[in-house]
GROMACS .gro file of C-alpha atoms in nm:
model
  394
    1MET     CA    1  -6.370  -0.334   2.044
    2SER     CA    2  -6.482   0.031   2.033
    3VAL     CA    3  -6.452   0.245   1.722
    4GLN     CA    4  -6.212   0.471   1.911
    5GLY     CA    5  -5.992   0.169   1.998
    6ALA     CA    6  -5.985   0.058   1.635
    7ILE     CA    7  -5.879   0.406   1.523
    8ARG     CA    8  -5.599   0.413   1.780
    9SER     CA    9  -5.480   0.070   1.667
   10ARG     CA   10  -5.472   0.172   1.302
   11LYS     CA   11  -5.284   0.493   1.382
   12ARG     CA   12  -5.029   0.293   1.580
   13ASP     CA   13  -4.973   0.058   1.286
   14GLU     CA   14  -4.934   0.338   1.033
   15LYS     CA   15  -4.581   0.377   0.897
   16VAL     CA   16  -4.413   0.708   0.964
   17LYS     CA   17  -4.365   0.892   0.636
   18PHE     CA   18  -4.005   0.915   0.510
   19ASP     CA   19  -3.942   1.289   0.498
   20PRO     CA   20  -3.572   1.373   0.438
   21ASN     CA   21  -3.647   1.740   0.368
   22THR     CA   22  -3.804   1.794   0.710
   23PHE     CA   23  -3.510   1.610   0.869
   24ARG     CA   24  -3.268   1.834   0.678
   25ASP     CA   25  -3.446   2.155   0.777
   26GLU     CA   26  -3.449   2.060   1.144
   27LEU     CA   27  -3.086   1.943   1.149
   28VAL     CA   28  -2.954   2.246   0.958
   29SER     CA   29  -3.148   2.483   1.187
   30GLY     CA   30  -3.009   2.309   1.494
   31ILE     CA   31  -2.651   2.316   1.365
   32ASN     CA   32  -2.677   2.683   1.268
   33SER     CA   33  -2.796   2.770   1.618
   34CYS     CA   34  -2.456   2.657   1.751
   35SER     CA   35  -2.153   2.883   1.778
   36ASN     CA   36  -1.872   2.625   1.742
   37ILE     CA   37  -1.807   2.263   1.648
   38GLU     CA   38  -1.810   2.153   2.013
   39GLU     CA   39  -2.167   2.280   2.049
   40VAL     CA   40  -2.255   2.110   1.719
   41LYS     CA   41  -2.122   1.780   1.851
   42ASN     CA   42  -2.323   1.811   2.174
   43TYR     CA   43  -2.636   1.897   1.973
   44LEU     CA   44  -2.592   1.598   1.739
   45VAL     CA   45  -2.545   1.359   2.031
   46ALA     CA   46  -2.849   1.499   2.214
   47GLN     CA   47  -3.079   1.481   1.908
   48GLY     CA   48  -2.980   1.135   1.784
   49ASP     CA   49  -3.271   0.937   1.922
   50SER     CA   50  -3.546   1.189   1.861
   51MET     CA   51  -3.435   1.268   1.503
   52ASP     CA   52  -3.396   0.903   1.400
   53TYR     CA   53  -3.042   0.901   1.260
   54ARG     CA   54  -3.081   0.536   1.171
   55ARG     CA   55  -3.347   0.619   0.915
   56TYR     CA   56  -3.185   0.937   0.788
   57ALA     CA   57  -2.820   0.829   0.801
   58GLU     CA   58  -2.749   0.931   0.441
   59GLN     CA   59  -2.894   1.279   0.490
   60PHE     CA   60  -2.711   1.315   0.823
   61PHE     CA   61  -2.371   1.247   0.665
   62ASP     CA   62  -2.446   1.462   0.358
   63ILE     CA   63  -2.517   1.757   0.586
   64PHE     CA   64  -2.215   1.691   0.810
   65ILE     CA   65  -1.981   1.679   0.508
   66ALA     CA   66  -2.132   1.914   0.249
   67GLY     CA   67  -2.380   2.126   0.446
   68GLY     CA   68  -2.692   1.989   0.277
   69ILE     CA   69  -2.843   1.690   0.100
   70LEU     CA   70  -2.645   1.589  -0.207
   71ALA     CA   71  -2.834   1.546  -0.534
   72PRO     CA   72  -2.732   1.272  -0.780
   73GLY     CA   73  -2.409   1.405  -0.929
   74GLY     CA   74  -2.286   1.578  -0.615
   75SER     CA   75  -2.445   1.924  -0.600
   76VAL     CA   76  -2.612   2.038  -0.277
   77ILE     CA   77  -2.991   2.062  -0.306
   78GLU     CA   78  -3.103   2.417  -0.227
   79CYS     CA   79  -3.355   2.478   0.050
   80GLU     CA   80  -3.510   2.772   0.233
   81LYS     CA   81  -3.307   2.700   0.546
   82GLY     CA   82  -2.984   2.734   0.349
   83GLU     CA   83  -2.679   2.518   0.422
   84ALA     CA   84  -2.528   2.411   0.752
   85GLU     CA   85  -2.267   2.664   0.860
   86PHE     CA   86  -2.066   2.391   1.030
   87CYS     CA   87  -1.962   2.115   0.790
   88VAL     CA   88  -1.638   1.971   0.651
   89PHE     CA   89  -1.667   2.178   0.333
   90LYS     CA   90  -1.698   2.500   0.538
   91THR     CA   91  -1.366   2.445   0.717
   92ASP     CA   92  -1.051   2.633   0.617
   93GLY     CA   93  -0.900   2.305   0.494
   94SER     CA   94  -0.629   2.282   0.760
   95ASP     CA   95  -0.556   1.951   0.930
   96GLU     CA   96  -0.626   2.111   1.268
   97GLN     CA   97  -0.978   2.224   1.179
   98ILE     CA   98  -1.072   1.910   0.988
   99LYS     CA   99  -0.951   1.706   1.287
  100GLU     CA  100  -1.206   1.893   1.501
  101TYR     CA  101  -1.483   1.769   1.272
  102PHE     CA  102  -1.337   1.420   1.270
  103THR     CA  103  -1.329   1.419   1.651
  104ALA     CA  104  -1.688   1.545   1.668
  105LEU     CA  105  -1.811   1.278   1.427
  106ASN     CA  106  -1.616   1.012   1.614
  107GLU     CA  107  -1.799   1.095   1.936
  108VAL     CA  108  -2.135   1.085   1.758
  109LEU     CA  109  -2.051   0.747   1.602
  110GLN     CA  110  -1.941   0.605   1.937
  111ARG     CA  111  -2.283   0.700   2.073
  112PHE     CA  112  -2.475   0.573   1.768
  113LYS     CA  113  -2.260   0.286   1.642
  114TYR     CA  114  -2.509   0.179   1.377
  115LEU     CA  115  -2.406   0.490   1.182
  116MET     CA  116  -2.060   0.337   1.122
  117VAL     CA  117  -2.209   0.078   0.887
  118SER     CA  118  -2.395   0.345   0.690
  119LEU     CA  119  -2.082   0.559   0.671
  120GLU     CA  120  -1.864   0.284   0.524
  121LYS     CA  121  -2.113   0.089   0.313
  122GLU     CA  122  -2.323   0.371   0.172
  123GLU     CA  123  -2.221   0.730   0.239
  124MET     CA  124  -1.847   0.736   0.169
  125PRO     CA  125  -1.866   0.532  -0.156
  126LYS     CA  126  -2.143   0.765  -0.276
  127VAL     CA  127  -1.960   1.086  -0.186
  128LEU     CA  128  -1.635   0.962  -0.341
  129ARG     CA  129  -1.812   0.897  -0.669
  130PHE     CA  130  -1.919   1.263  -0.664
  131ILE     CA  131  -1.571   1.418  -0.626
  132LYS     CA  132  -1.567   1.539  -0.987
  133ALA     CA  133  -1.852   1.778  -0.899
  134PHE     CA  134  -1.672   1.928  -0.599
  135SER     CA  135  -1.444   2.230  -0.616
  136PRO     CA  136  -1.068   2.157  -0.590
  137GLU     CA  137  -1.073   2.302  -0.238
  138ASN     CA  138  -1.363   2.082  -0.124
  139MET     CA  139  -1.212   1.774  -0.286
  140HIS     CA  140  -0.891   1.840  -0.094
  141LYS     CA  141  -1.086   1.882   0.232
  142LEU     CA  142  -1.271   1.557   0.167
  143ALA     CA  143  -0.943   1.376   0.095
  144THR     CA  144  -0.802   1.491   0.430
  145PHE     CA  145  -1.122   1.396   0.612
  146VAL     CA  146  -1.133   1.047   0.454
  147ALA     CA  147  -0.763   0.994   0.533
  148LEU     CA  148  -0.834   1.073   0.900
  149LEU     CA  149  -1.131   0.835   0.901
  150ASN     CA  150  -0.928   0.556   0.742
  151SER     CA  151  -0.607   0.601   0.942
  152SER     CA  152  -0.806   0.586   1.266
  153ASP     CA  153  -1.003   0.278   1.150
  154LEU     CA  154  -1.327   0.466   1.203
  155CYS     CA  155  -1.396   0.376   0.842
  156SER     CA  156  -1.211   0.123   0.624
  157SER     CA  157  -0.994   0.229   0.330
  158LYS     CA  158  -1.205  -0.015   0.129
  159VAL     CA  159  -1.431   0.284   0.054
  160LEU     CA  160  -1.163   0.403  -0.191
  161GLU     CA  161  -1.280   0.133  -0.432
  162ALA     CA  162  -1.537   0.393  -0.538
  163LEU     CA  163  -1.254   0.583  -0.711
  164PHE     CA  164  -1.183   0.300  -0.956
  165ILE     CA  165  -1.442   0.404  -1.211
  166GLU     CA  166  -1.372   0.536  -1.560
  167ALA     CA  167  -1.547   0.867  -1.495
  168LEU     CA  168  -1.281   0.949  -1.233
  169THR     CA  169  -0.975   0.774  -1.378
  170LYS     CA  170  -0.999   0.888  -1.741
  171ASP     CA  171  -0.859   1.228  -1.641
  172ASP     CA  172  -0.666   1.338  -1.333
  173THR     CA  173  -0.960   1.350  -1.089
  174ALA     CA  174  -0.882   1.024  -0.909
  175GLU     CA  175  -0.510   1.105  -0.923
  176LYS     CA  176  -0.553   1.443  -0.752
  177PHE     CA  177  -0.778   1.298  -0.484
  178ILE     CA  178  -0.550   1.006  -0.397
  179ALA     CA  179  -0.245   1.235  -0.393
  180ALA     CA  180  -0.415   1.468  -0.143
  181TYR     CA  181  -0.531   1.164   0.054
  182PHE     CA  182  -0.176   1.023   0.075
  183GLN     CA  183  -0.036   1.361   0.177
  184ALA     CA  184  -0.292   1.391   0.457
  185TRP     CA  185  -0.234   1.034   0.579
  186LEU     CA  186   0.144   1.081   0.593
  187ARG     CA  187   0.105   1.411   0.780
  188ASN     CA  188  -0.103   1.243   1.048
  189ALA     CA  189  -0.002   0.875   1.054
  190SER     CA  190   0.273   0.640   0.937
  191LEU     CA  191   0.345   0.484   0.599
  192SER     CA  192   0.339   0.138   0.760
  193SER     CA  193  -0.019   0.192   0.881
  194LEU     CA  194  -0.120   0.304   0.531
  195ALA     CA  195   0.050   0.005   0.368
  196SER     CA  196  -0.116  -0.231   0.617
  197SER     CA  197  -0.460  -0.080   0.557
  198PHE     CA  198  -0.425  -0.096   0.179
  199LYS     CA  199  -0.293  -0.453   0.188
  200LYS     CA  200  -0.581  -0.563   0.410
  201ASN     CA  201  -0.832  -0.422   0.163
  202LYS     CA  202  -0.639  -0.541  -0.147
  203LEU     CA  203  -0.573  -0.189  -0.270
  204ASP     CA  204  -0.194  -0.187  -0.239
  205LYS     CA  205  -0.132  -0.330  -0.586
  206ARG     CA  206  -0.411  -0.142  -0.764
  207LEU     CA  207  -0.288   0.217  -0.759
  208GLU     CA  208  -0.198   0.211  -1.129
  209GLU     CA  209  -0.571   0.166  -1.197
  210LEU     CA  210  -0.633   0.521  -1.074
  211PHE     CA  211  -0.475   0.656  -1.392
  212PRO     CA  212  -0.609   0.663  -1.751
  213ALA     CA  213  -0.636   0.316  -1.905
  214ASN     CA  214  -0.374   0.385  -2.172
  215LYS     CA  215  -0.119   0.512  -1.917
  216ARG     CA  216  -0.134   0.246  -1.648
  217SER     CA  217   0.226   0.158  -1.571
  218PHE     CA  218   0.458   0.185  -1.274
  219GLU     CA  219   0.674   0.436  -1.462
  220TYR     CA  220   0.381   0.670  -1.529
  221MET     CA  221   0.253   0.637  -1.171
  222ARG     CA  222   0.600   0.715  -1.035
  223GLU     CA  223   0.627   1.019  -1.263
  224ARG     CA  224   0.286   1.154  -1.156
  225PHE     CA  225   0.336   1.099  -0.782
  226ALA     CA  226   0.679   1.264  -0.807
  227ALA     CA  227   0.499   1.583  -0.913
  228TYR     CA  228   0.331   1.607  -0.570
  229GLU     CA  229   0.509   1.720  -0.256
  230GLY     CA  230   0.572   1.459   0.013
  231LEU     CA  231   0.494   1.143  -0.185
  232ASP     CA  232   0.848   1.002  -0.209
  233ASP     CA  233   0.760   0.738   0.051
  234ILE     CA  234   0.458   0.633  -0.154
  235ILE     CA  235   0.680   0.586  -0.459
  236SER     CA  236   0.931   0.382  -0.257
  237TRP     CA  237   0.653   0.169  -0.110
  238GLN     CA  238   0.507   0.096  -0.452
  239ALA     CA  239   0.854   0.025  -0.593
  240SER     CA  240   0.917  -0.231  -0.317
  241LEU     CA  241   0.586  -0.404  -0.395
  242ARG     CA  242   0.673  -0.410  -0.763
  243THR     CA  243   1.021  -0.544  -0.684
  244ALA     CA  244   0.876  -0.827  -0.476
  245SER     CA  245   0.640  -0.920  -0.758
  246VAL     CA  246   0.918  -0.903  -1.019
  247LYS     CA  247   1.149  -1.117  -0.805
  248LYS     CA  248   0.882  -1.381  -0.749
  249GLU     CA  249   0.808  -1.406  -1.120
  250LEU     CA  250   1.179  -1.412  -1.210
  251GLN     CA  251   1.250  -1.690  -0.961
  252GLN     CA  252   0.982  -1.904  -1.122
  253GLN     CA  253   1.134  -1.836  -1.465
  254VAL     CA  254   1.485  -1.928  -1.346
  255VAL     CA  255   1.363  -2.254  -1.192
  256ALA     CA  256   1.189  -2.340  -1.519
  257ALA     CA  257   1.505  -2.252  -1.713
  258ILE     CA  258   1.713  -2.485  -1.492
  259VAL     CA  259   1.469  -2.777  -1.470
  260GLU     CA  260   1.290  -2.773  -1.806
  261GLU     CA  261   1.536  -2.601  -2.039
  262GLU     CA  262   1.859  -2.710  -1.864
  263LYS     CA  263   2.019  -2.372  -1.918
  264GLU     CA  264   2.377  -2.313  -1.806
  265SER     CA  265   2.508  -2.037  -1.579
  266ASP     CA  266   2.590  -1.794  -1.862
  267GLU     CA  267   2.235  -1.804  -1.997
  268LEU     CA  268   2.088  -1.772  -1.648
  269ILE     CA  269   2.310  -1.472  -1.573
  270GLU     CA  270   2.196  -1.305  -1.894
  271MET     CA  271   1.831  -1.366  -1.802
  272VAL     CA  272   1.865  -1.228  -1.449
  273ASN     CA  273   2.076  -0.929  -1.555
  274ALA     CA  274   1.814  -0.821  -1.809
  275VAL     CA  275   1.542  -0.809  -1.541
  276MET     CA  276   1.781  -0.652  -1.289
  277GLU     CA  277   1.869  -0.364  -1.520
  278GLU     CA  278   1.511  -0.308  -1.631
  279ASN     CA  279   1.391  -0.273  -1.271
  280TYR     CA  280   1.692  -0.084  -1.129
  281LEU     CA  281   1.784  -0.368  -0.892
  282LYS     CA  282   2.127  -0.430  -0.738
  283PRO     CA  283   2.324  -0.758  -0.763
  284ARG     CA  284   2.286  -0.829  -0.391
  285ASP     CA  285   1.906  -0.799  -0.433
  286MET     CA  286   1.930  -1.105  -0.656
  287VAL     CA  287   2.112  -1.329  -0.405
  288PRO     CA  288   1.806  -1.477  -0.226
  289LEU     CA  289   1.629  -1.523  -0.559
  290VAL     CA  290   1.925  -1.694  -0.728
  291PHE     CA  291   1.994  -1.920  -0.430
  292SER     CA  292   1.628  -2.023  -0.396
  293ALA     CA  293   1.603  -2.096  -0.768
  294VAL     CA  294   1.917  -2.312  -0.767
  295PHE     CA  295   1.819  -2.515  -0.463
  296SER     CA  296   1.445  -2.545  -0.529
  297SER     CA  297   1.521  -2.697  -0.869
  298VAL     CA  298   1.653  -3.012  -0.696
  299SER     CA  299   1.443  -3.317  -0.606
  300TRP     CA  300   1.624  -3.407  -0.286
  301ASN     CA  301   1.699  -3.772  -0.214
  302LYS     CA  302   1.617  -3.898   0.135
  303LYS     CA  303   1.945  -4.088   0.167
  304PHE     CA  304   2.209  -3.886   0.346
  305ASP     CA  305   2.502  -3.981   0.119
  306LEU     CA  306   2.309  -3.908  -0.199
  307MET     CA  307   2.177  -3.582  -0.054
  308THR     CA  308   2.532  -3.472   0.021
  309GLU     CA  309   2.637  -3.552  -0.333
  310GLN     CA  310   2.335  -3.364  -0.475
  311ALA     CA  311   2.402  -3.054  -0.266
  312LEU     CA  312   2.770  -3.031  -0.350
  313LYS     CA  313   2.705  -3.105  -0.717
  314GLN     CA  314   2.442  -2.830  -0.733
  315ILE     CA  315   2.673  -2.575  -0.571
  316ASN     CA  316   2.959  -2.669  -0.802
  317LYS     CA  317   2.742  -2.673  -1.115
  318PHE     CA  318   2.601  -2.325  -1.057
  319ASN     CA  319   2.896  -2.164  -0.879
  320LYS     CA  320   2.945  -1.916  -1.165
  321PHE     CA  321   2.577  -1.821  -1.145
  322LEU     CA  322   2.605  -1.769  -0.769
  323ARG     CA  323   2.936  -1.582  -0.793
  324ALA     CA  324   2.791  -1.334  -1.043
  325TYR     CA  325   2.583  -1.177  -0.764
  326THR     CA  326   2.809  -1.232  -0.461
  327ARG     CA  327   3.119  -1.028  -0.543
  328THR     CA  328   3.082  -0.807  -0.238
  329GLN     CA  329   3.111  -0.905   0.127
  330PRO     CA  330   2.751  -0.804   0.218
  331ALA     CA  331   2.620  -1.018  -0.070
  332GLN     CA  332   2.832  -1.313   0.044
  333VAL     CA  333   2.695  -1.282   0.398
  334ILE     CA  334   2.340  -1.278   0.255
  335LEU     CA  335   2.415  -1.598   0.063
  336LEU     CA  336   2.552  -1.784   0.367
  337LEU     CA  337   2.256  -1.673   0.581
  338ARG     CA  338   2.021  -1.784   0.306
  339LEU     CA  339   2.193  -2.122   0.296
  340GLN     CA  340   2.156  -2.159   0.672
  341ASN     CA  341   1.789  -2.055   0.670
  342TYR     CA  342   1.716  -2.293   0.386
  343CYS     CA  343   1.864  -2.583   0.581
  344VAL     CA  344   1.667  -2.491   0.894
  345ASP     CA  345   1.331  -2.398   0.740
  346SER     CA  346   1.302  -2.590   0.414
  347ASN     CA  347   1.513  -2.903   0.441
  348GLN     CA  348   1.636  -2.982   0.791
  349ALA     CA  349   1.802  -3.300   0.668
  350LEU     CA  350   2.060  -3.074   0.502
  351MET     CA  351   2.166  -2.941   0.844
  352LYS     CA  352   2.375  -3.257   0.879
  353ILE     CA  353   2.594  -3.140   0.591
  354PHE     CA  354   2.560  -2.765   0.647
  355ASP     CA  355   2.923  -2.720   0.755
  356LYS     CA  356   3.047  -2.903   0.448
  357MET     CA  357   2.819  -2.704   0.216
  358GLU     CA  358   2.923  -2.378   0.379
  359MET     CA  359   3.290  -2.461   0.331
  360VAL     CA  360   3.238  -2.545  -0.036
  361VAL     CA  361   3.041  -2.225  -0.093
  362VAL     CA  362   3.307  -2.015   0.076
  363LEU     CA  363   3.584  -2.180  -0.125
  364LEU     CA  364   3.401  -2.147  -0.455
  365LEU     CA  365   3.291  -1.789  -0.398
  366LEU     CA  366   3.588  -1.648  -0.214
  367PHE     CA  367   3.886  -1.839  -0.351
  368LYS     CA  368   3.882  -1.674  -0.691
  369LEU     CA  369   3.816  -1.337  -0.533
  370LEU     CA  370   4.107  -1.380  -0.292
  371LEU     CA  371   4.328  -1.503  -0.575
  372PHE     CA  372   4.236  -1.196  -0.778
  373LYS     CA  373   4.320  -0.969  -0.485
  374LEU     CA  374   4.654  -1.143  -0.433
  375LEU     CA  375   4.742  -1.107  -0.800
  376LEU     CA  376   4.646  -0.741  -0.785
  377LEU     CA  377   4.864  -0.695  -0.477
  378LEU     CA  378   5.160  -0.867  -0.648
  379LEU     CA  379   5.114  -0.645  -0.951
  380LEU     CA  380   5.123  -0.335  -0.732
  381LEU     CA  381   5.439  -0.461  -0.561
  382LEU     CA  382   5.605  -0.519  -0.897
  383LEU     CA  383   5.515  -0.168  -1.005
  384LEU     CA  384   5.664  -0.027  -0.685
  385LEU     CA  385   5.984  -0.224  -0.740
  386LEU     CA  386   6.002  -0.098  -1.095
  387LEU     CA  387   5.966   0.260  -0.977
  388LEU     CA  388   6.241   0.209  -0.718
  389LEU     CA  389   6.473   0.070  -0.984
  390LEU     CA  390   6.404   0.365  -1.210
  391LEU     CA  391   6.477   0.606  -0.924
  392LEU     CA  392   6.805   0.428  -0.846
  393LEU     CA  393   6.913   0.430  -1.209
  394PHE     CA  394   6.841   0.796  -1.266
   0.00000   0.00000   0.00000
């Protein structure tokens, strides 16, 4: 092989030097030669292959978001070319303008899909850890931008795990960011989509962790979110999650109290009422819980006759417990529907005696209520008669 051939071979095998500064200078110059975000988008799509976005993904996203390469800590590294004039931090902060940047990035990512992995796994977690270094205005812009990315599934809300570090939670930094994020999401998408995204990424029950360690409670979180405009739905969503968790735990405690401690209705009512008052729950909210606890505490016999006896005995034994939370018609309907669903879904053998169980439940729950109403009606009639007699006499 000739000397010239050997030289060519060695040059071919040489690794191209990693030069983020040159990449930055070229990209910033190209962006600044554009007159609007549409031209920027076209430029970024056209230059993707020649500028090797795969290798310089981190620098690409830094420039698109902050206008330059971010140093450790979050400040933009100065350079002779200056900063990109078109970046998320240079917007006016409105949803409309930030959406333009989101749309532009979306088109770039659809053309160079490998950038999506870098965005979610590397860039967004890094940038979110830097939010303490950003101005309040830029942090708000970033929160809106991330909310748009997450709500469109261009990037998973899992990136928010970067916020759960002491440096951001020990003061109100993480709180302010997540509040702005929630506001932006709810302005542009639904609460159900947010709840679904957070549940999928196991973030829905971790919001209390965004507050200082010594203040992590639902009450404190509710108080802080109430201070921000438009977060009532977030508070309600979190309250419903807390309620579900409280109910599940209480049901387990009631079952244990029935099976292991053999507590009577009065003690069970006291236990449930304490939790109900502490968590601002209504009596009818307790109906499914109470019913499930009463019926799941039974080891059902396979023989039909004995099963019938067990069911009726259980209803009779805990009728006071059941009645305590079924004094209204809606609550009574909930109980009967729960009974029917239990027979269909959990123990189909009980369907054979469903009518009999339903009748017993109705009699036990409604008879005393009807009797009370009749007595009240009779009392009113007696009072009317007494008034008539007084009128006749005088």
